């Protein structure tokens, strides 16, 4: 079954280019387009895609607000934010709003297509880059930070797994660090997402920063 994709960007040329890239893959299909955030929400609700490629900055309603609205409504589509700069405070705000990943607009076509596949299957995209973003902006942006009291829902082992996940370790690396099997780590990650009501691994990382489980590292000098 093809991964269903909606493209939201206010520039016609970019939408056309992204559509060509996606539709050229036999396992990916563009099912809708939008030129602003308001239209994006309407198109996503109507077409029920697996993935939304969402521009951060759009008229009427930006990509962050559109993402927040979709997540609040319980729409299962995974949002990938499109941005010009990878370490952008707007991207962090988008992740906090519920986006699952972000991509630069100059990403190579093959990498873009693979990113859509990865996100559609609920896997993390570029965790080390995401961590650099969180280290830079997590302490600087206002917003609905999660309360540490929610950690009480997790076991001690799940807190360990969450902490290592937020430090950009893979399941295999976490398994090696904690002397567990990879399958056991996957079970713990699934339990963490369920108990905390989070959509995916990236949202777990954002949660870990918001509750102070992981502190931002200062930039290297």
XYZ file of C-alpha atoms in Angstrom:
221
model
C 0.000 0.000 0.000
C 1.331 3.451 -0.926
C 2.187 6.014 1.713
C -0.334 8.829 1.304
C 1.156 12.333 1.414
C -0.215 15.880 1.619
C 2.058 18.792 0.668
C 1.486 22.202 2.289
C 3.575 25.130 1.054
C 2.616 28.618 -0.061
C 4.965 28.544 -3.080
C 3.482 26.902 -6.173
C 6.887 25.941 -7.561
C 7.939 24.144 -4.376
C 4.641 22.253 -4.178
C 5.000 21.188 -7.799
C 8.571 20.033 -7.247
C 7.731 18.064 -4.121
C 4.758 16.468 -5.871
C 6.987 15.316 -8.730
C 9.507 13.826 -6.278
C 6.863 11.973 -4.265
C 4.732 10.734 -7.163
C 7.831 9.413 -8.966
C 8.112 6.718 -6.265
C 5.813 3.709 -6.696
C 5.242 3.401 -2.937
C 4.418 7.090 -2.337
C 1.376 9.066 -3.501
C 0.411 12.729 -3.166
C -3.273 12.862 -2.232
C -3.628 16.608 -1.667
C -1.973 20.026 -1.682
C -2.449 23.211 0.333
C -1.158 26.778 0.035
C -1.588 27.824 3.670
C -2.177 26.385 7.127
C -5.956 26.747 7.099
C -6.191 24.909 3.792
C -3.691 22.315 5.038
C -5.881 21.379 7.996
C -8.932 21.064 5.751
C -7.100 18.958 3.145
C -5.552 16.661 5.758
C -8.891 16.121 7.479
C -10.508 15.328 4.132
C -7.846 13.056 2.624
C -6.511 11.378 5.820
C -2.873 11.049 4.659
C -0.105 9.149 6.416
C 2.389 12.025 6.202
C 2.129 15.791 5.765
C 5.049 17.794 4.368
C 4.328 21.125 6.066
C 6.101 24.419 5.453
C 6.865 26.287 8.685
C 5.959 29.741 7.383
C 2.694 30.141 5.483
C -0.005 32.826 5.253
C -3.286 32.858 7.214
C -2.059 30.068 9.513
C 1.542 28.934 9.772
C 2.694 25.322 9.826
C 3.162 25.284 13.599
C -0.418 26.353 14.320
C -1.747 23.963 11.675
C 0.215 21.087 13.216
C -1.025 21.944 16.698
C -4.625 21.963 15.428
C -4.259 18.582 13.722
C -2.669 16.985 16.790
C -5.284 18.442 19.145
C -8.017 16.981 16.944
C -6.404 13.541 17.127
C -5.541 13.363 13.434
C -3.081 10.460 13.044
C -1.104 11.996 10.155
C 2.583 12.470 10.930
C 3.852 15.947 10.164
C 7.280 16.648 8.690
C 8.179 20.336 8.879
C 9.960 21.852 5.888
C 12.425 24.592 6.742
C 15.300 26.586 5.295
C 17.477 26.381 8.413
C 17.922 23.157 10.408
C 18.699 24.844 13.753
C 15.670 27.116 13.717
C 13.622 28.065 16.785
C 10.476 27.709 14.695
C 11.359 24.067 14.057
C 11.666 23.391 17.780
C 8.289 25.053 18.328
C 6.891 22.778 15.611
C 8.268 19.660 17.313
C 6.726 20.778 20.584
C 3.430 21.319 18.730
C 3.484 17.682 17.609
C 5.540 17.449 14.416
C 7.394 14.157 14.008
C 10.438 15.435 12.122
C 11.856 18.262 10.075
C 13.676 18.471 6.755
C 15.610 21.152 4.936
C 14.004 22.312 1.711
C 17.199 21.536 -0.193
C 17.201 17.868 0.893
C 18.065 15.559 -2.001
C 15.010 13.939 -3.655
C 16.025 10.391 -2.707
C 16.581 11.446 0.927
C 13.237 13.242 1.005
C 11.415 10.150 -0.232
C 13.193 7.938 2.291
C 12.367 10.382 5.096
C 8.666 10.142 4.218
C 8.876 6.347 4.424
C 10.711 6.433 7.759
C 8.272 8.849 9.372
C 5.254 6.986 7.988
C 6.436 3.893 9.862
C 6.792 5.807 13.135
C 10.577 5.749 13.222
C 12.867 8.595 14.304
C 14.525 10.757 11.682
C 18.020 12.214 12.303
C 17.953 11.960 16.117
C 21.357 13.591 16.566
C 20.284 16.640 14.545
C 17.070 16.815 16.562
C 19.067 16.749 19.774
C 21.274 19.623 18.581
C 18.104 21.586 17.885
C 16.708 20.854 21.354
C 20.011 21.698 23.033
C 19.929 25.082 21.359
C 16.334 26.116 21.960
C 14.735 24.001 24.719
C 15.518 26.531 27.469
C 14.725 29.604 25.392
C 11.199 29.164 24.087
C 8.022 29.682 26.086
C 5.328 27.085 25.738
C 3.318 24.356 27.417
C 6.214 22.441 28.931
C 5.309 19.030 30.344
C 5.123 18.580 34.118
C 7.696 16.283 35.783
C 4.834 14.661 37.721
C 3.953 12.728 34.568
C 7.148 10.721 35.022
C 5.399 8.932 37.884
C 3.546 6.888 35.274
C 6.832 5.266 34.203
C 8.857 2.546 35.849
C 12.481 3.244 36.792
C 13.649 1.224 33.787
C 11.350 3.148 31.442
C 12.789 6.425 32.756
C 16.268 5.094 31.951
C 15.193 4.158 28.431
C 13.507 7.535 27.911
C 16.626 9.367 29.067
C 18.884 7.454 26.695
C 16.387 7.893 23.854
C 16.507 11.650 24.415
C 20.293 11.493 24.225
C 19.929 10.246 20.635
C 20.860 6.617 21.306
C 19.342 3.977 19.040
C 17.450 0.975 20.397
C 20.533 -1.175 19.799
C 22.757 1.289 21.674
C 20.293 1.498 24.569
C 20.133 -2.292 24.705
C 23.911 -2.513 24.931
C 24.096 0.194 27.595
C 21.416 -1.388 29.806
C 22.269 -5.045 29.077
C 18.869 -5.686 27.496
C 17.742 -7.181 24.215
C 16.731 -4.830 21.418
C 13.233 -6.329 21.509
C 12.941 -5.457 25.213
C 14.002 -1.871 24.520
C 11.359 -1.612 21.776
C 8.768 -2.849 24.277
C 9.856 -0.222 26.792
C 9.689 2.546 24.170
C 6.188 1.455 23.173
C 5.096 1.437 26.827
C 6.555 4.923 27.338
C 4.622 6.326 24.387
C 1.393 4.697 25.557
C 1.693 5.766 29.203
C 2.583 9.363 28.341
C 0.115 9.649 25.464
C 2.842 10.557 22.966
C 2.650 10.073 19.208
C 6.171 8.879 18.451
C 9.811 8.717 19.499
C 10.547 12.361 18.676
C 7.700 13.489 20.920
C 9.234 11.383 23.691
C 12.513 13.238 23.219
C 10.765 16.620 23.402
C 8.951 15.456 26.555
C 12.261 14.434 28.172
C 13.659 17.916 27.592
C 10.483 19.639 28.763
C 10.415 17.800 32.103
C 14.124 18.367 32.670
C 15.048 14.695 32.403
C 17.714 15.746 29.909
C 19.352 19.130 30.137
C 20.474 21.036 27.040
C 24.194 20.813 26.463
C 26.037 24.108 25.866
C 27.371 24.621 22.346
C 30.957 23.545 21.768
C 33.453 26.396 21.771
